[in-house]
Amino acid sequence: MAASGSDALRGPIDGLPALPSDLDPRGKHRGRGEHGGARHGLLLGTQVLGAALSTLLVVVYGVYWWNYHTFNAGLHRLPIFGSAAHRPSHDIDGKDQNILIVGNDDRESATDAELALLGTGRDGGSLNTDTMMIVHVPGNGKKAALISMPRDSYVAIEGHGMGKLNSAYPDAYTATTGSTDAKRAAGGRLLISTVQNLTGLTIDSFVQVDLLGFYRISNAIGGVQVNMCRNVQEVNSGIKLHQGINVVKGKQALAFVRQRYDLPNGDLDRVQRQRYFLTAAFRKLASAGVLLNPLKLQRLLSAVQSSLYLDEKINLTDLAGQMERLSANSIVGQTIPSDGFGTSPDGQSIVKVTPATVKTFVNRLIGNTDSKVSSAKAVDPSSVTVDVLNGGSGNGAAATNAAVLRQIGFVIGTTGDAGSQSTSTVIQYSSGMESAAKALVPYVPGATLQQVSGLKHITLVLGADQLSVKPKVTASASSSGAAQPTTPGATSKSAAAAPKPIDSGCIN
């Protein structure tokens, strides 16, 4: 016999907890004989309040159940992990979760009204995954990492030779026959395999966001606050923002994450914007103003649902359990290190990357330090000569940072331009310089260590990530995953300093 509506509310629904019996509106009513007549008035008032609270709980519980099941039932699932063949044999981070988030110009879910508002058509899309990030969610609930990968990174793509990272998805998509979902799944699998070979991480979950994702999500949460370093107006993307604080939503939010032209560091600034936007959006999503407002929550669920393609195994409940322990302040964001810009044999502009360097960087970023530098004994800064080179950090950055290092006590060698662009700030050292490198690491929080042969001095290459030398050691040095030396002069107060969140400063 089927359970009645009230009985159905008593038991758990698909794993959701049942209401406590004392808050269940159908619970046993205790009468006068059980409690005594003198307390009847108090009990009546308590029962009325209890009934009201119980009814509210039932309503909230029902709304949550309806939202969860409506949302989950409408998700677009792709058979990504049907085979484990694309997974590397060794996962460097154990039980932590790594979610590959990709965005492309798929316009299938866009309405005619949305396309008209954006001034585009349904046939102008692209399969290229121009947004690619790994969200590393630690199993221990500590610092998460948002790892950006430039779309033009030149990498090995299984079965297709060398190519840009953003071409892996369309390479497999176009080579696959069958349904559109079968093609999407093939594209996702090849991209996952390529990213895993580049970073050494096992990708546990796959999330694809279409063109309208940023547009819809920003509208649903009432916009995202961004702090611009300068006035920005560019015709190709349609962006128009003033220096300082702006709230971007809809078309401007889409332009903010898609602009490539008229940026000081081109595509490198673009990936920083995407990381910045997602962090700012996460900060707003974590606020009570969104999560506790039924109307905003419903708009958000509807927006996300129509813009996402997920792998078939991702468990949103488990993932939410890990994410709820995080805040925007506990997310460390970096772009993978590069060897500058270049040109492919067929004449395309590319970003040169070395997988071994990327894997070392990822290890350090997520807290797995196995470098020779981490086991070395730091020397006094006065015995270390540092060359400071500008690889994309802005005019005068080399001289400014060299001056700070000189005040700390380091000896300054050469200052000037690096000769090529670098996505990340890098401390370069040669064999035998491990102790000298360890002395510098704490003063450049977030920098990547890189062993290079033939250097005369420790070399600090200031990258497009805008990292800079800090006069005192901060905890962000350890949060970057770089070596964690015992530094002369470091105090407990400075060691306790919290790293700045990704979206705390201005953005190009």
mmCIF file of C-alpha atoms in Angstrom, residues 120-303:
data_model
loop_
_atom_site.group_PDB
_atom_site.id
_atom_site.type_symbol
_atom_site.label_atom_id
_atom_site.label_comp_id
_atom_site.label_asym_id
_atom_site.label_seq_id
_atom_site.Cartn_x
_atom_site.Cartn_y
_atom_site.Cartn_z
ATOM 1 C CA THR A 120 25.334 36.813 -32.190
ATOM 2 C CA GLY A 121 23.802 33.864 -34.002
ATOM 3 C CA ARG A 122 23.449 30.146 -33.437
ATOM 4 C CA ASP A 123 25.923 29.245 -36.187
ATOM 5 C CA GLY A 124 28.868 31.277 -34.897
ATOM 6 C CA GLY A 125 29.931 28.966 -32.091
ATOM 7 C CA SER A 126 33.132 27.036 -31.548
ATOM 8 C CA LEU A 127 34.035 23.678 -30.032
ATOM 9 C CA ASN A 128 37.395 24.976 -28.795
ATOM 10 C CA THR A 129 37.616 24.876 -24.994
ATOM 11 C CA ASP A 130 38.882 28.401 -24.446
ATOM 12 C CA THR A 131 38.411 28.203 -20.667
ATOM 13 C CA MET A 132 40.171 25.361 -18.822
ATOM 14 C CA MET A 133 40.717 25.170 -15.074
ATOM 15 C CA ILE A 134 41.253 22.477 -12.488
ATOM 16 C CA VAL A 135 39.520 23.000 -9.155
ATOM 17 C CA HIS A 136 41.504 21.017 -6.583
ATOM 18 C CA VAL A 137 39.303 20.380 -3.531
ATOM 19 C CA PRO A 138 41.349 18.891 -0.667
ATOM 20 C CA GLY A 139 39.836 16.022 1.265
ATOM 21 C CA ASN A 140 40.954 17.600 4.553
ATOM 22 C CA GLY A 141 38.917 20.750 3.958
ATOM 23 C CA LYS A 142 41.986 23.006 3.860
ATOM 24 C CA LYS A 143 43.104 25.257 1.029
ATOM 25 C CA ALA A 144 41.657 24.624 -2.404
ATOM 26 C CA ALA A 145 43.502 25.483 -5.599
ATOM 27 C CA LEU A 146 42.221 26.916 -8.862
ATOM 28 C CA ILE A 147 44.733 26.011 -11.579
ATOM 29 C CA SER A 148 44.352 27.815 -14.903
ATOM 30 C CA MET A 149 45.740 26.488 -18.182
ATOM 31 C CA PRO A 150 46.176 28.878 -21.138
ATOM 32 C CA ARG A 151 44.197 27.761 -24.182
ATOM 33 C CA ASP A 152 47.249 28.098 -26.437
ATOM 34 C CA SER A 153 49.468 25.790 -24.334
ATOM 35 C CA TYR A 154 51.325 23.624 -26.866
ATOM 36 C CA VAL A 155 51.038 20.008 -25.724
ATOM 37 C CA ALA A 156 51.019 16.401 -26.912
ATOM 38 C CA ILE A 157 47.483 15.230 -27.763
ATOM 39 C CA GLU A 158 47.124 11.464 -27.961
ATOM 40 C CA GLY A 159 46.451 10.372 -31.545
ATOM 41 C CA HIS A 160 46.768 13.905 -32.904
ATOM 42 C CA GLY A 161 50.407 14.871 -32.333
ATOM 43 C CA MET A 162 51.300 18.276 -30.920
ATOM 44 C CA GLY A 163 48.632 20.954 -30.734
ATOM 45 C CA LYS A 164 47.046 23.675 -28.669
ATOM 46 C CA LEU A 165 45.415 22.446 -25.477
ATOM 47 C CA ASN A 166 42.054 23.895 -26.515
ATOM 48 C CA SER A 167 42.031 21.749 -29.664
ATOM 49 C CA ALA A 168 41.950 18.370 -27.860
ATOM 50 C CA TYR A 169 38.178 18.496 -27.306
ATOM 51 C CA PRO A 170 37.215 19.378 -30.918
ATOM 52 C CA ASP A 171 39.800 16.903 -32.292
ATOM 53 C CA ALA A 172 37.978 13.994 -30.634
ATOM 54 C CA TYR A 173 34.515 15.503 -31.165
ATOM 55 C CA THR A 174 34.891 15.733 -34.937
ATOM 56 C CA ALA A 175 36.553 12.299 -35.186
ATOM 57 C CA THR A 176 33.623 10.581 -33.433
ATOM 58 C CA THR A 177 30.441 9.350 -35.086
ATOM 59 C CA GLY A 178 27.080 8.998 -33.386
ATOM 60 C CA SER A 179 25.000 11.288 -31.213
ATOM 61 C CA THR A 180 26.006 14.769 -30.121
ATOM 62 C CA ASP A 181 26.419 13.511 -26.556
ATOM 63 C CA ALA A 182 28.716 10.711 -27.765
ATOM 64 C CA LYS A 183 30.841 13.350 -29.504
ATOM 65 C CA ARG A 184 30.876 15.572 -26.407
ATOM 66 C CA ALA A 185 31.915 12.619 -24.250
ATOM 67 C CA ALA A 186 34.746 11.726 -26.630
ATOM 68 C CA GLY A 187 35.940 15.328 -26.574
ATOM 69 C CA GLY A 188 35.831 15.378 -22.790
ATOM 70 C CA ARG A 189 37.775 12.117 -22.502
ATOM 71 C CA LEU A 190 40.593 13.257 -24.785
ATOM 72 C CA LEU A 191 40.837 16.628 -23.040
ATOM 73 C CA ILE A 192 40.959 14.912 -19.635
ATOM 74 C CA SER A 193 43.718 12.585 -20.839
ATOM 75 C CA THR A 194 45.699 15.529 -22.213
ATOM 76 C CA VAL A 195 45.330 17.567 -19.017
ATOM 77 C CA GLN A 196 46.299 14.593 -16.850
ATOM 78 C CA ASN A 197 49.460 13.995 -18.883
ATOM 79 C CA LEU A 198 50.331 17.677 -18.582
ATOM 80 C CA THR A 199 49.692 18.100 -14.842
ATOM 81 C CA GLY A 200 50.036 14.630 -13.301
ATOM 82 C CA LEU A 201 46.686 15.014 -11.565
ATOM 83 C CA THR A 202 43.865 12.502 -11.824
ATOM 84 C CA ILE A 203 40.715 14.273 -12.990
ATOM 85 C CA ASP A 204 37.833 12.951 -10.896
ATOM 86 C CA SER A 205 35.018 15.055 -12.351
ATOM 87 C CA PHE A 206 34.261 16.909 -15.570
ATOM 88 C CA VAL A 207 32.114 20.032 -15.889
ATOM 89 C CA GLN A 208 31.509 21.758 -19.216
ATOM 90 C CA VAL A 209 29.950 25.233 -19.278
ATOM 91 C CA ASP A 210 28.543 26.602 -22.520
ATOM 92 C CA LEU A 211 28.728 30.150 -23.869
ATOM 93 C CA LEU A 212 25.717 31.339 -21.908
ATOM 94 C CA GLY A 213 26.909 29.919 -18.588
ATOM 95 C CA PHE A 214 28.711 33.045 -17.372
ATOM 96 C CA TYR A 215 25.884 35.195 -18.727
ATOM 97 C CA ARG A 216 23.107 33.270 -16.971
ATOM 98 C CA ILE A 217 24.891 32.661 -13.676
ATOM 99 C CA SER A 218 25.923 36.307 -13.292
ATOM 100 C CA ASN A 219 22.317 37.374 -13.909
ATOM 101 C CA ALA A 220 20.971 34.815 -11.443
ATOM 102 C CA ILE A 221 23.175 36.034 -8.571
ATOM 103 C CA GLY A 222 22.730 39.723 -9.328
ATOM 104 C CA GLY A 223 26.165 40.336 -10.808
ATOM 105 C CA VAL A 224 29.762 39.851 -9.691
ATOM 106 C CA GLN A 225 32.005 42.597 -8.324
ATOM 107 C CA VAL A 226 35.309 43.134 -10.145
ATOM 108 C CA ASN A 227 38.048 45.680 -9.474
ATOM 109 C CA MET A 228 39.655 46.970 -12.679
ATOM 110 C CA CYS A 229 43.227 48.288 -12.697
ATOM 111 C CA ARG A 230 42.385 50.656 -15.567
ATOM 112 C CA ASN A 231 39.547 51.836 -17.794
ATOM 113 C CA VAL A 232 38.699 49.119 -20.318
ATOM 114 C CA GLN A 233 36.786 49.527 -23.572
ATOM 115 C CA GLU A 234 37.279 47.085 -26.439
ATOM 116 C CA VAL A 235 35.128 46.684 -29.535
ATOM 117 C CA ASN A 236 35.530 42.953 -30.274
ATOM 118 C CA SER A 237 34.246 41.778 -26.885
ATOM 119 C CA GLY A 238 31.998 44.787 -26.269
ATOM 120 C CA ILE A 239 33.439 45.319 -22.799
ATOM 121 C CA LYS A 240 33.240 48.783 -21.244
ATOM 122 C CA LEU A 241 34.319 49.094 -17.599
ATOM 123 C CA HIS A 242 35.859 51.921 -15.600
ATOM 124 C CA GLN A 243 38.897 51.798 -13.341
ATOM 125 C CA GLY A 244 37.959 50.617 -9.856
ATOM 126 C CA ILE A 245 34.938 48.642 -8.659
ATOM 127 C CA ASN A 246 32.365 47.467 -11.222
ATOM 128 C CA VAL A 247 29.481 45.022 -10.925
ATOM 129 C CA VAL A 248 29.370 42.895 -14.077
ATOM 130 C CA LYS A 249 26.409 40.806 -15.118
ATOM 131 C CA GLY A 250 24.893 39.493 -18.305
ATOM 132 C CA LYS A 251 26.620 40.703 -21.447
ATOM 133 C CA GLN A 252 29.392 42.537 -19.565
ATOM 134 C CA ALA A 253 30.150 39.436 -17.458
ATOM 135 C CA LEU A 254 30.533 37.425 -20.655
ATOM 136 C CA ALA A 255 32.748 40.129 -22.153
ATOM 137 C CA PHE A 256 34.859 40.243 -18.970
ATOM 138 C CA VAL A 257 35.808 36.560 -19.212
ATOM 139 C CA ARG A 258 36.126 36.418 -23.024
ATOM 140 C CA GLN A 259 38.141 39.536 -23.927
ATOM 141 C CA ARG A 260 41.509 38.712 -25.513
ATOM 142 C CA TYR A 261 42.467 41.833 -27.429
ATOM 143 C CA ASP A 262 43.855 45.041 -25.905
ATOM 144 C CA LEU A 263 45.074 43.231 -22.779
ATOM 145 C CA PRO A 264 48.649 43.877 -21.545
ATOM 146 C CA ASN A 265 49.414 40.138 -21.456
ATOM 147 C CA GLY A 266 46.872 38.818 -23.961
ATOM 148 C CA ASP A 267 45.559 35.342 -23.222
ATOM 149 C CA LEU A 268 47.438 35.214 -19.904
ATOM 150 C CA ASP A 269 45.351 38.110 -18.579
ATOM 151 C CA ARG A 270 42.249 36.408 -19.962
ATOM 152 C CA VAL A 271 42.740 33.246 -17.900
ATOM 153 C CA GLN A 272 43.398 35.375 -14.823
ATOM 154 C CA ARG A 273 40.067 37.117 -15.395
ATOM 155 C CA GLN A 274 38.254 33.807 -15.629
ATOM 156 C CA ARG A 275 39.806 32.629 -12.358
ATOM 157 C CA TYR A 276 39.022 35.987 -10.741
ATOM 158 C CA PHE A 277 35.390 35.843 -11.900
ATOM 159 C CA LEU A 278 34.808 32.318 -10.589
ATOM 160 C CA THR A 279 36.314 33.198 -7.206
ATOM 161 C CA ALA A 280 34.180 36.323 -6.900
ATOM 162 C CA ALA A 281 31.107 34.315 -7.924
ATOM 163 C CA PHE A 282 31.931 31.637 -5.335
ATOM 164 C CA ARG A 283 32.256 34.345 -2.682
ATOM 165 C CA LYS A 284 28.786 35.614 -3.539
ATOM 166 C CA LEU A 285 27.274 32.132 -3.749
ATOM 167 C CA ALA A 286 28.620 31.407 -0.265
ATOM 168 C CA SER A 287 26.832 34.439 1.124
ATOM 169 C CA ALA A 288 23.504 34.088 2.924
ATOM 170 C CA GLY A 289 21.980 36.604 0.537
ATOM 171 C CA VAL A 290 21.941 34.003 -2.233
ATOM 172 C CA LEU A 291 21.762 30.616 -0.564
ATOM 173 C CA LEU A 292 18.987 31.562 1.865
ATOM 174 C CA ASN A 293 16.847 33.453 -0.626
ATOM 175 C CA PRO A 294 14.434 30.964 -2.280
ATOM 176 C CA LEU A 295 13.850 33.146 -5.341
ATOM 177 C CA LYS A 296 17.558 33.757 -5.967
ATOM 178 C CA LEU A 297 18.329 30.107 -5.310
ATOM 179 C CA GLN A 298 15.689 28.970 -7.787
ATOM 180 C CA ARG A 299 16.982 31.367 -10.457
ATOM 181 C CA LEU A 300 20.512 30.117 -9.844
ATOM 182 C CA LEU A 301 19.520 26.461 -10.142
ATOM 183 C CA SER A 302 17.661 27.129 -13.378
ATOM 184 C CA ALA A 303 20.605 29.077 -14.805
#
